[in-house]
GROMACS .gro file of C-alpha atoms in nm:
model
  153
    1UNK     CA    1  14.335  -6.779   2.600
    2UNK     CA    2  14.554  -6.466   2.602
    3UNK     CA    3  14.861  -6.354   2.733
    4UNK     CA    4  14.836  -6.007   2.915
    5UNK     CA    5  15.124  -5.841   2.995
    6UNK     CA    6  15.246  -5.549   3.219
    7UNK     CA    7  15.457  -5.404   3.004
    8UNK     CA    8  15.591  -5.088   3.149
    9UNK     CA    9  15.809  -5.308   3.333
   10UNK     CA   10  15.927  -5.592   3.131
   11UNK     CA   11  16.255  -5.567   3.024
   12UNK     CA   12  16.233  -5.528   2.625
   13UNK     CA   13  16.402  -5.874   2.601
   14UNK     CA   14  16.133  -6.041   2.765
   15UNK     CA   15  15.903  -5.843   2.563
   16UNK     CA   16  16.040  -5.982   2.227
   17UNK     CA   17  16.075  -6.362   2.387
   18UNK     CA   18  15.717  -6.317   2.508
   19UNK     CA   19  15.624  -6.220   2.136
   20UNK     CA   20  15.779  -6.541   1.997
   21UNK     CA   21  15.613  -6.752   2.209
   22UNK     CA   22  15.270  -6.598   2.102
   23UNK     CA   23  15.373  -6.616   1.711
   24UNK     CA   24  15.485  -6.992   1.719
   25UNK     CA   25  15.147  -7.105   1.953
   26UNK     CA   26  14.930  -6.825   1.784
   27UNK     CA   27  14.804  -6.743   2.144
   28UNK     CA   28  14.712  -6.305   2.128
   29UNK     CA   29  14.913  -6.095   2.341
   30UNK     CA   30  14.746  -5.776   2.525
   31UNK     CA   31  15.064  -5.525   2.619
   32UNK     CA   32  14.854  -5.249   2.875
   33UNK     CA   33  15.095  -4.992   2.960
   34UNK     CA   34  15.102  -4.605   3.081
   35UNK     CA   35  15.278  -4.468   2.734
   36UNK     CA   36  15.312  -4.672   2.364
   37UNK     CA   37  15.533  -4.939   2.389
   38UNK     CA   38  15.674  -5.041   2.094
   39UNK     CA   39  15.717  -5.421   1.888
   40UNK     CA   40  15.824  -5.538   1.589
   41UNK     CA   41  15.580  -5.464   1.237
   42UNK     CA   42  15.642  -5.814   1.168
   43UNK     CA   43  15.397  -5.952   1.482
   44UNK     CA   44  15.072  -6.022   1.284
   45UNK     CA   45  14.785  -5.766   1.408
   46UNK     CA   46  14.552  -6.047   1.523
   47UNK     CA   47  14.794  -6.169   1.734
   48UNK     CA   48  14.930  -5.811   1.976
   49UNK     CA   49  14.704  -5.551   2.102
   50UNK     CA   50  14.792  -5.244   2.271
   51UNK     CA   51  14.601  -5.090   2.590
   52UNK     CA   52  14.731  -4.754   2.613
   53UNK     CA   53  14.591  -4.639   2.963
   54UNK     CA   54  14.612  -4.345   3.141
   55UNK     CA   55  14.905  -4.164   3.298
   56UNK     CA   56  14.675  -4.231   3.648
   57UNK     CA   57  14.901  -4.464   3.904
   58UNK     CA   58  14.760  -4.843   3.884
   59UNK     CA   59  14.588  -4.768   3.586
   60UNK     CA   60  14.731  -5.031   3.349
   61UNK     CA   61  14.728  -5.287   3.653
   62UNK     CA   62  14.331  -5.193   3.638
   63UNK     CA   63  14.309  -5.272   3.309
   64UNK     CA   64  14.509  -5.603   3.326
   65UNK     CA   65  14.231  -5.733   3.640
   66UNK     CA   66  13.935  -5.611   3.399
   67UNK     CA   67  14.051  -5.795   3.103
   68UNK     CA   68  14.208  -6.118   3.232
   69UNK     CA   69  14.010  -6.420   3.290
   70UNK     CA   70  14.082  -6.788   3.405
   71UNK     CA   71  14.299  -6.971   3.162
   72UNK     CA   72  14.511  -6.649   3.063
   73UNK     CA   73  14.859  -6.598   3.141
   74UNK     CA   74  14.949  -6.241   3.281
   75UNK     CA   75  15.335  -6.180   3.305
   76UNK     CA   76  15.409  -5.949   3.583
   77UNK     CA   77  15.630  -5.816   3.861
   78UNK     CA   78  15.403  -5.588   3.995
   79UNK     CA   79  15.308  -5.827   4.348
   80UNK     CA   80  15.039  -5.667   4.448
   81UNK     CA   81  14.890  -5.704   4.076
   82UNK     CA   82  14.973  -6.054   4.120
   83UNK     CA   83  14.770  -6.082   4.451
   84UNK     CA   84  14.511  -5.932   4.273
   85UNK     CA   85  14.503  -6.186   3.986
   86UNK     CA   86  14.603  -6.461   4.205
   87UNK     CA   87  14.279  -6.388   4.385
   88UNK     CA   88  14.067  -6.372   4.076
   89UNK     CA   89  14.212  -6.778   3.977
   90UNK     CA   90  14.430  -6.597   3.691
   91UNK     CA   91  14.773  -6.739   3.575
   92UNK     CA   92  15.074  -6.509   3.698
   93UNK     CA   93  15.415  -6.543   3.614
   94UNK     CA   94  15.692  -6.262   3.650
   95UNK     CA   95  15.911  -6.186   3.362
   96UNK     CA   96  16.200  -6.436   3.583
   97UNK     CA   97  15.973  -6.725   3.537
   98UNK     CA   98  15.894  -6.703   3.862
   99UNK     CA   99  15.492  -6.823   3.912
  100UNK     CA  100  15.247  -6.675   4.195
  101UNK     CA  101  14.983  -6.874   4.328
  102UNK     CA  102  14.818  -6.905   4.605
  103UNK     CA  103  15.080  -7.067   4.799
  104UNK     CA  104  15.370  -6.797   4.774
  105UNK     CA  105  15.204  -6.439   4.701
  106UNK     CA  106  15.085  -6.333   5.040
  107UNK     CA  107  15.463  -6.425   5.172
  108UNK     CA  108  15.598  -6.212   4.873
  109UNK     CA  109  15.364  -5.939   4.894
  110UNK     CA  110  15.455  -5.938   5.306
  111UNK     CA  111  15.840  -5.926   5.211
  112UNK     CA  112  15.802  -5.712   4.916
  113UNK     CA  113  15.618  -5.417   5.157
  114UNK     CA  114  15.888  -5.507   5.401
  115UNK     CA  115  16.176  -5.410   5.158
  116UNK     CA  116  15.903  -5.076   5.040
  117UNK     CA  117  15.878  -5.024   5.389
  118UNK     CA  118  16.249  -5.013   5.429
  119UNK     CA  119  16.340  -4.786   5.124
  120UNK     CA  120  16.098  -4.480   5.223
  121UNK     CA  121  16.266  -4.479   5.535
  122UNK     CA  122  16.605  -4.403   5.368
  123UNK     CA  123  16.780  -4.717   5.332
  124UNK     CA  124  16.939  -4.724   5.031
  125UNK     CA  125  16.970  -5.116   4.844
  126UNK     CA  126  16.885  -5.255   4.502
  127UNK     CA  127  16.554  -5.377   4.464
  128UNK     CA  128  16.555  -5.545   4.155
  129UNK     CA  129  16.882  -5.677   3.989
  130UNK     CA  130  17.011  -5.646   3.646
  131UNK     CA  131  16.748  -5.849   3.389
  132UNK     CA  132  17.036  -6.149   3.312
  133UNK     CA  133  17.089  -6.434   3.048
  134UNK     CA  134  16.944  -6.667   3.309
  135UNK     CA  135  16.663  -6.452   3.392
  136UNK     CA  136  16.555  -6.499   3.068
  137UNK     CA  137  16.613  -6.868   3.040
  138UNK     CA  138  16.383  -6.917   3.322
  139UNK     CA  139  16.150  -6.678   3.151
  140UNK     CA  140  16.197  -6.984   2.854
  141UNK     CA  141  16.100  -7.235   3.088
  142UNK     CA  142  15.823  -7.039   3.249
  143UNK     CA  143  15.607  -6.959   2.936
  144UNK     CA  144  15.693  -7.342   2.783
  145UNK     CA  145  15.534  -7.496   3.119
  146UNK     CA  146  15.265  -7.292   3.182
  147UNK     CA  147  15.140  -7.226   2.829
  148UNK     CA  148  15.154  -7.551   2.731
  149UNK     CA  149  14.961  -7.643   3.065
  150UNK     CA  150  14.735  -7.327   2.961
  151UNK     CA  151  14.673  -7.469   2.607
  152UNK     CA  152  14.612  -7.883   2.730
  153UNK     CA  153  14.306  -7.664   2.939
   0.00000   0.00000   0.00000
């Protein structure tokens, strides 16, 4: 078991509370990203790996679908990566705690091109609010469930 994340994205807090959870369980963490991104010195080696891809768009969600497998956690908030994972029977959560399955991504991929839909027109909104303290306690919650689900396998 691993924990991928797309971490281009992810707020930097949820990068560090992501790292905790893989020191304490001792459960690797794969950042894949467009640039370097950095974490602390003090994350043993064996435990973080980082897939610098290629400035090409979608090439770090490429890399996340080639190395994830059933029984991995990806943390995402890229939907259609999600869809794609979903798909494949891979773990998804978003870095809000929020889980994807089967259930709920094609109606949040549908709304989520909606509101894409809606911005290159010219409407002007916020698409994704300020990363909050409850954000990240449902982040908390999210990786406690589902790794610990992950883990019982």
């Amino acid at each position: 078991m691993q924990i991928l994340l797309d971490a281009d994205s992810c707020p930097r807090i949820a990068r560090d509370m992501i790292l905790r959870f893989s020191v304490r369980l001792k459960v690797p963490v794969v950042y894949a990203a467009n640039r370097p991104i950095p974490y602390p010195d003090s994350i043993p080696k064996d435990l973080i790996r980082m897939e610098h891809c290629s400035a090409q768009e979608g090439s770090a969600d490429d890399r996340i679908v080639e190395l994830a497998r059933p029984g991995d956690l990806v943390i995402t908030r890229d939907l259609p990566l999600a869809e794609r994972l979903v798909d494949q029977g891979v773990d998804v959560l978003d870095d809000r705690g929020r889980v994807f399955t089967r259930e709920n991504i094609r109606q949040l991929r549908s709304l989520r091109d909606f509101t894409v839909g809606l911005a290159e027109q010219g409407l002007d909104f916020e698409r994704t609010p300020s990363y909050e303290k409850k954000d990240q306690q449902a982040l908390a919650q999210g990786l406690d469930r589902e790794l610990s689900r992950l883990l019982k396998g």
